Amino acid sequence: DAKTTQPNSMESNEEEPVHLPCNHSTISGTDYIHWYRQLPSQGPEYVIHGLTSNVNNRMASLAIAEDRKSSTLILHRATLRDAAVYYCILRDPLDPDRGSTLGRLYFGRGTQLTVWP
Amino acid sequence: DAGVIQSPRHEVTEMGQEVTLRCKPISGHNSLFWYRQTMMRGLELLIYFNNNVPIDDSGMPEDRFSAKMPNASFSTLKIQPSEPRDSAVYFCASSPKSSALSYNEQFFGPGTRLTVL
């Protein structure tokens, strides 16, 4: 499975933008890039995902490099509630006909984001 | 919707005892995942089911661990006999059907914190 590299920790001030980087130099052509986050004492929650084009949703934006070997999760205005561990994950390619690897996610160590008031 | 439900939320047991963790996925979801999270190893996928059938149990640490999904609304993860090194937070997640052309996020439960003395 393709691996990702993220900084162990990052800090931000409240209401400032945050750019969380992720390197995935061994990404395959069919791997999607996913981001999940885990708030303290909770299970992970989905943030965003993309393949080649930049993506936006109500939580964040995902900027994907042209060669797809890196990506950046952008929180436009950090809040205290955004303090969490952020995981960048490459999804195992799916083959529904084989019935295998359906939706597998490989979590790394993630980036611990601290938001200061 | 109540989300993924796990019970118990906390379990303290003695080495050698049998432990059963329970999960109720979100109604209508057809994939179910069991994860384990520790400080040393991070978040690991143990096993996942699709349409109640175990697809990949390669993450199950050893024969002491077993998982079942007798119907679409219930799954168990059993450890027998338990050992102190099994102490961890165990998460259950569910997902609607994914395919090669679309992705459906995984929804995680609140987890069960297991302590084996």
Coordinates of C-alpha atoms in Angstrom, one line a residue:
Chain A
D1 CA 0.0 0.0 0.0
A2 CA 1.2 3.4 -0.9
K3 CA 2.5 5.5 2.1
T4 CA 2.1 9.1 3.1
T5 CA 4.4 11.4 5.0
Q6 CA 3.1 14.2 7.2
P7 CA 4.7 16.5 9.8
N8 CA 4.1 15.2 13.3
S9 CA 2.7 18.5 14.5
M10 CA 1.7 22.0 13.5
E11 CA 0.3 25.0 15.3
S12 CA -1.9 27.8 14.3
N13 CA -3.7 30.8 15.8
E14 CA -7.5 30.9 15.8
E15 CA -9.1 32.4 12.7
E16 CA -5.9 32.1 10.7
P17 CA -5.6 29.7 7.6
V18 CA -3.9 26.4 8.1
H19 CA -2.1 24.5 5.4
L20 CA -1.4 20.8 6.3
P21 CA 1.0 19.2 3.9
C22 CA 1.2 15.5 2.8
N23 CA 3.7 13.8 0.6
H24 CA 2.8 10.7 -1.3
S25 CA 5.5 10.2 -3.9
T26 CA 4.6 6.5 -4.5
I27 CA 1.0 7.2 -5.3
S28 CA -0.5 5.1 -8.1
G29 CA -2.7 6.5 -10.9
T30 CA -5.9 5.1 -9.3
D31 CA -5.3 6.1 -5.7
Y32 CA -7.6 8.7 -4.3
I33 CA -6.3 11.1 -1.6
H34 CA -8.4 11.2 1.5
W35 CA -8.2 13.3 4.7
Y36 CA -9.8 12.3 7.9
R37 CA -9.4 13.9 11.3
Q38 CA -9.7 12.7 14.9
L39 CA -10.8 15.0 17.6
P40 CA -9.8 14.2 21.1
S41 CA -11.5 11.1 22.5
Q42 CA -13.5 10.5 19.4
G43 CA -13.3 8.3 16.3
P44 CA -11.9 9.7 13.1
E45 CA -14.2 11.7 10.8
Y46 CA -14.1 12.2 7.1
V47 CA -12.9 15.6 5.9
I48 CA -12.4 15.6 2.1
H49 CA -11.1 13.5 -0.7
G50 CA -9.9 14.0 -4.3
L51 CA -8.2 12.4 -7.3
T52 CA -6.6 15.0 -9.5
S53 CA -8.4 18.3 -9.2
N54 CA -8.6 20.6 -6.3
V55 CA -11.7 20.1 -4.1
N56 CA -13.7 22.3 -1.8
N57 CA -16.4 21.5 0.7
R58 CA -17.8 23.1 3.8
M59 CA -15.0 21.9 6.0
A60 CA -11.9 22.4 4.0
S61 CA -10.2 22.6 0.6
L62 CA -7.8 20.0 -0.9
A63 CA -5.0 21.2 -3.2
I64 CA -3.4 18.4 -5.2
A65 CA -0.1 18.9 -6.9
E66 CA 0.0 18.5 -10.7
D67 CA 2.2 15.4 -10.4
R68 CA 0.0 14.1 -7.5
K69 CA 3.0 13.4 -5.4
S70 CA 1.9 15.8 -2.7
S71 CA -1.3 17.5 -1.5
T72 CA -2.3 20.1 1.0
L73 CA -5.4 20.3 3.2
I74 CA -6.4 23.9 3.8
L75 CA -8.5 25.1 6.7
H76 CA -9.5 28.6 5.7
R77 CA -10.1 29.9 9.2
A78 CA -9.0 27.6 12.1
T79 CA -11.2 27.4 15.1
L80 CA -10.5 25.8 18.5
R81 CA -12.7 22.9 17.4
D82 CA -10.3 22.2 14.6
A83 CA -7.6 21.0 17.0
A84 CA -7.2 17.4 16.1
V85 CA -5.0 14.8 14.5
Y86 CA -5.3 15.0 10.7
Y87 CA -4.7 11.9 8.6
C88 CA -3.7 11.9 4.9
I89 CA -4.6 8.5 3.4
L90 CA -4.3 6.9 0.0
R91 CA -7.2 4.6 -0.7
D92 CA -6.4 1.1 -1.9
P93 CA -7.7 0.8 -5.4
L94 CA -11.1 -0.9 -5.6
D95 CA -12.1 -3.8 -7.7
P96 CA -15.7 -4.5 -6.9
D97 CA -15.8 -7.5 -9.2
R98 CA -13.2 -9.2 -7.0
G99 CA -15.0 -8.1 -3.9
S100 CA -11.7 -7.3 -2.3
T101 CA -10.1 -4.2 -0.9
L102 CA -13.4 -2.4 -0.8
G103 CA -12.7 0.9 0.8
R104 CA -9.7 0.0 2.8
L105 CA -8.0 3.0 4.5
Y106 CA -4.4 2.9 5.8
F107 CA -4.0 5.4 8.5
G108 CA -0.5 6.7 9.2
R109 CA 0.6 8.8 12.3
G110 CA -1.1 12.0 11.1
T111 CA -0.4 15.6 12.0
Q112 CA -1.4 16.9 15.4
L113 CA -2.8 20.4 14.9
T114 CA -2.8 22.7 17.9
V115 CA -5.0 25.9 17.6
W116 CA -4.2 28.7 19.9
P117 CA -6.9 31.2 21.0
Chain B
D1 CA -29.6 8.9 12.6
A2 CA -27.8 7.7 15.7
G3 CA -24.6 7.0 14.0
V4 CA -22.4 3.9 14.6
I5 CA -23.1 2.6 18.1
Q6 CA -20.5 0.7 20.1
S7 CA -20.8 -1.0 23.5
P8 CA -19.4 -1.0 26.0
R9 CA -17.7 2.4 25.9
H10 CA -15.2 1.2 28.6
E11 CA -14.2 -2.3 29.6
V12 CA -11.7 -3.3 32.3
T13 CA -10.9 -6.9 32.6
E14 CA -8.3 -9.3 33.9
M15 CA -5.8 -11.2 31.8
G16 CA -7.3 -14.5 30.6
Q17 CA -10.9 -13.3 30.5
E18 CA -13.0 -13.3 27.4
V19 CA -14.0 -9.9 26.1
T20 CA -16.7 -9.1 23.6
L21 CA -17.1 -5.8 21.9
R22 CA -20.3 -4.9 20.0
C23 CA -21.1 -2.7 17.1
K24 CA -24.3 -1.5 15.4
P25 CA -23.6 0.1 12.1
I26 CA -25.6 2.8 10.5
S27 CA -28.7 1.4 8.9
G28 CA -28.3 0.8 5.2
H29 CA -24.6 0.6 5.3
N30 CA -23.2 -2.6 3.9
S31 CA -19.5 -2.4 4.8
L32 CA -18.3 -2.7 8.4
F33 CA -14.7 -2.2 9.7
W34 CA -13.0 -3.0 13.0
Y35 CA -9.9 -0.9 13.9
R36 CA -7.6 -0.8 16.9
Q37 CA -5.7 2.3 18.1
T38 CA -2.7 2.3 20.4
M39 CA 0.0 4.9 21.1
M40 CA 2.6 2.5 19.7
R41 CA 1.0 1.4 16.5
G42 CA -1.5 4.1 15.7
L43 CA -4.8 3.2 14.0
E44 CA -4.8 -0.3 12.5
L45 CA -7.5 -2.1 10.5
L46 CA -8.2 -5.5 12.0
I47 CA -11.0 -6.8 9.7
Y48 CA -13.7 -5.7 7.5
F49 CA -17.0 -7.1 6.2
N50 CA -19.0 -6.5 3.1
N51 CA -22.6 -7.6 3.1
N52 CA -22.0 -9.5 6.3
V53 CA -19.1 -11.5 4.8
P54 CA -15.6 -11.1 6.1
I55 CA -13.5 -9.8 3.2
D56 CA -10.1 -9.3 4.7
D57 CA -9.0 -10.4 8.2
S58 CA -5.3 -10.1 7.6
G59 CA -5.1 -7.4 10.3
M60 CA -6.3 -9.7 13.0
P61 CA -3.3 -10.1 15.3
E62 CA -3.7 -13.7 16.2
D63 CA -6.2 -16.6 16.8
R64 CA -7.3 -15.1 20.1
F65 CA -9.2 -12.5 18.1
S66 CA -12.4 -13.3 16.2
A67 CA -15.1 -11.2 14.6
K68 CA -18.6 -12.0 13.4
M69 CA -21.4 -10.3 11.6
P70 CA -24.5 -12.4 11.9
N71 CA -26.7 -9.8 10.3
A72 CA -26.5 -6.3 8.7
S73 CA -27.2 -4.5 12.0
F74 CA -24.8 -6.2 14.4
S75 CA -21.2 -7.2 14.7
T76 CA -18.9 -8.5 17.5
L77 CA -15.2 -8.6 18.1
K78 CA -14.2 -11.2 20.6
I79 CA -10.8 -11.6 22.4
Q80 CA -10.3 -14.9 24.2
P81 CA -8.2 -15.1 26.2
S82 CA -7.4 -11.4 26.7
E83 CA -3.8 -10.2 27.4
P84 CA -2.5 -6.9 28.7
R85 CA -1.1 -6.0 25.3
D86 CA -4.6 -6.0 23.9
S87 CA -5.3 -2.8 25.8
A88 CA -6.3 -0.3 23.2
V89 CA -9.3 1.7 21.9
Y90 CA -11.3 -0.4 19.4
F91 CA -13.3 1.5 16.8
C92 CA -16.0 0.2 14.6
A93 CA -16.9 2.0 11.3
S94 CA -19.5 1.5 8.6
S95 CA -19.8 2.7 5.1
P96 CA -22.3 2.6 2.3
K97 CA -21.3 0.6 -0.7
S98 CA -18.3 1.9 -2.5
S99 CA -17.2 1.2 -6.0
A100 CA -14.4 2.0 -8.3
L101 CA -16.3 5.0 -9.6
S102 CA -17.4 6.5 -6.4
Y103 CA -16.3 6.7 -2.8
N104 CA -18.4 6.7 0.3
E105 CA -16.8 7.8 3.5
Q106 CA -16.4 5.7 6.6
F107 CA -18.4 6.7 9.7
F108 CA -16.7 5.8 12.9
G109 CA -18.2 5.0 16.3
P110 CA -17.1 6.5 19.5
G111 CA -14.8 3.5 20.3
T112 CA -14.5 1.1 23.2
R113 CA -11.6 1.7 25.5
L114 CA -10.3 -1.8 26.7
T115 CA -8.0 -2.2 29.6
V116 CA -6.6 -5.7 30.4
L117 CA -5.0 -5.9 33.7

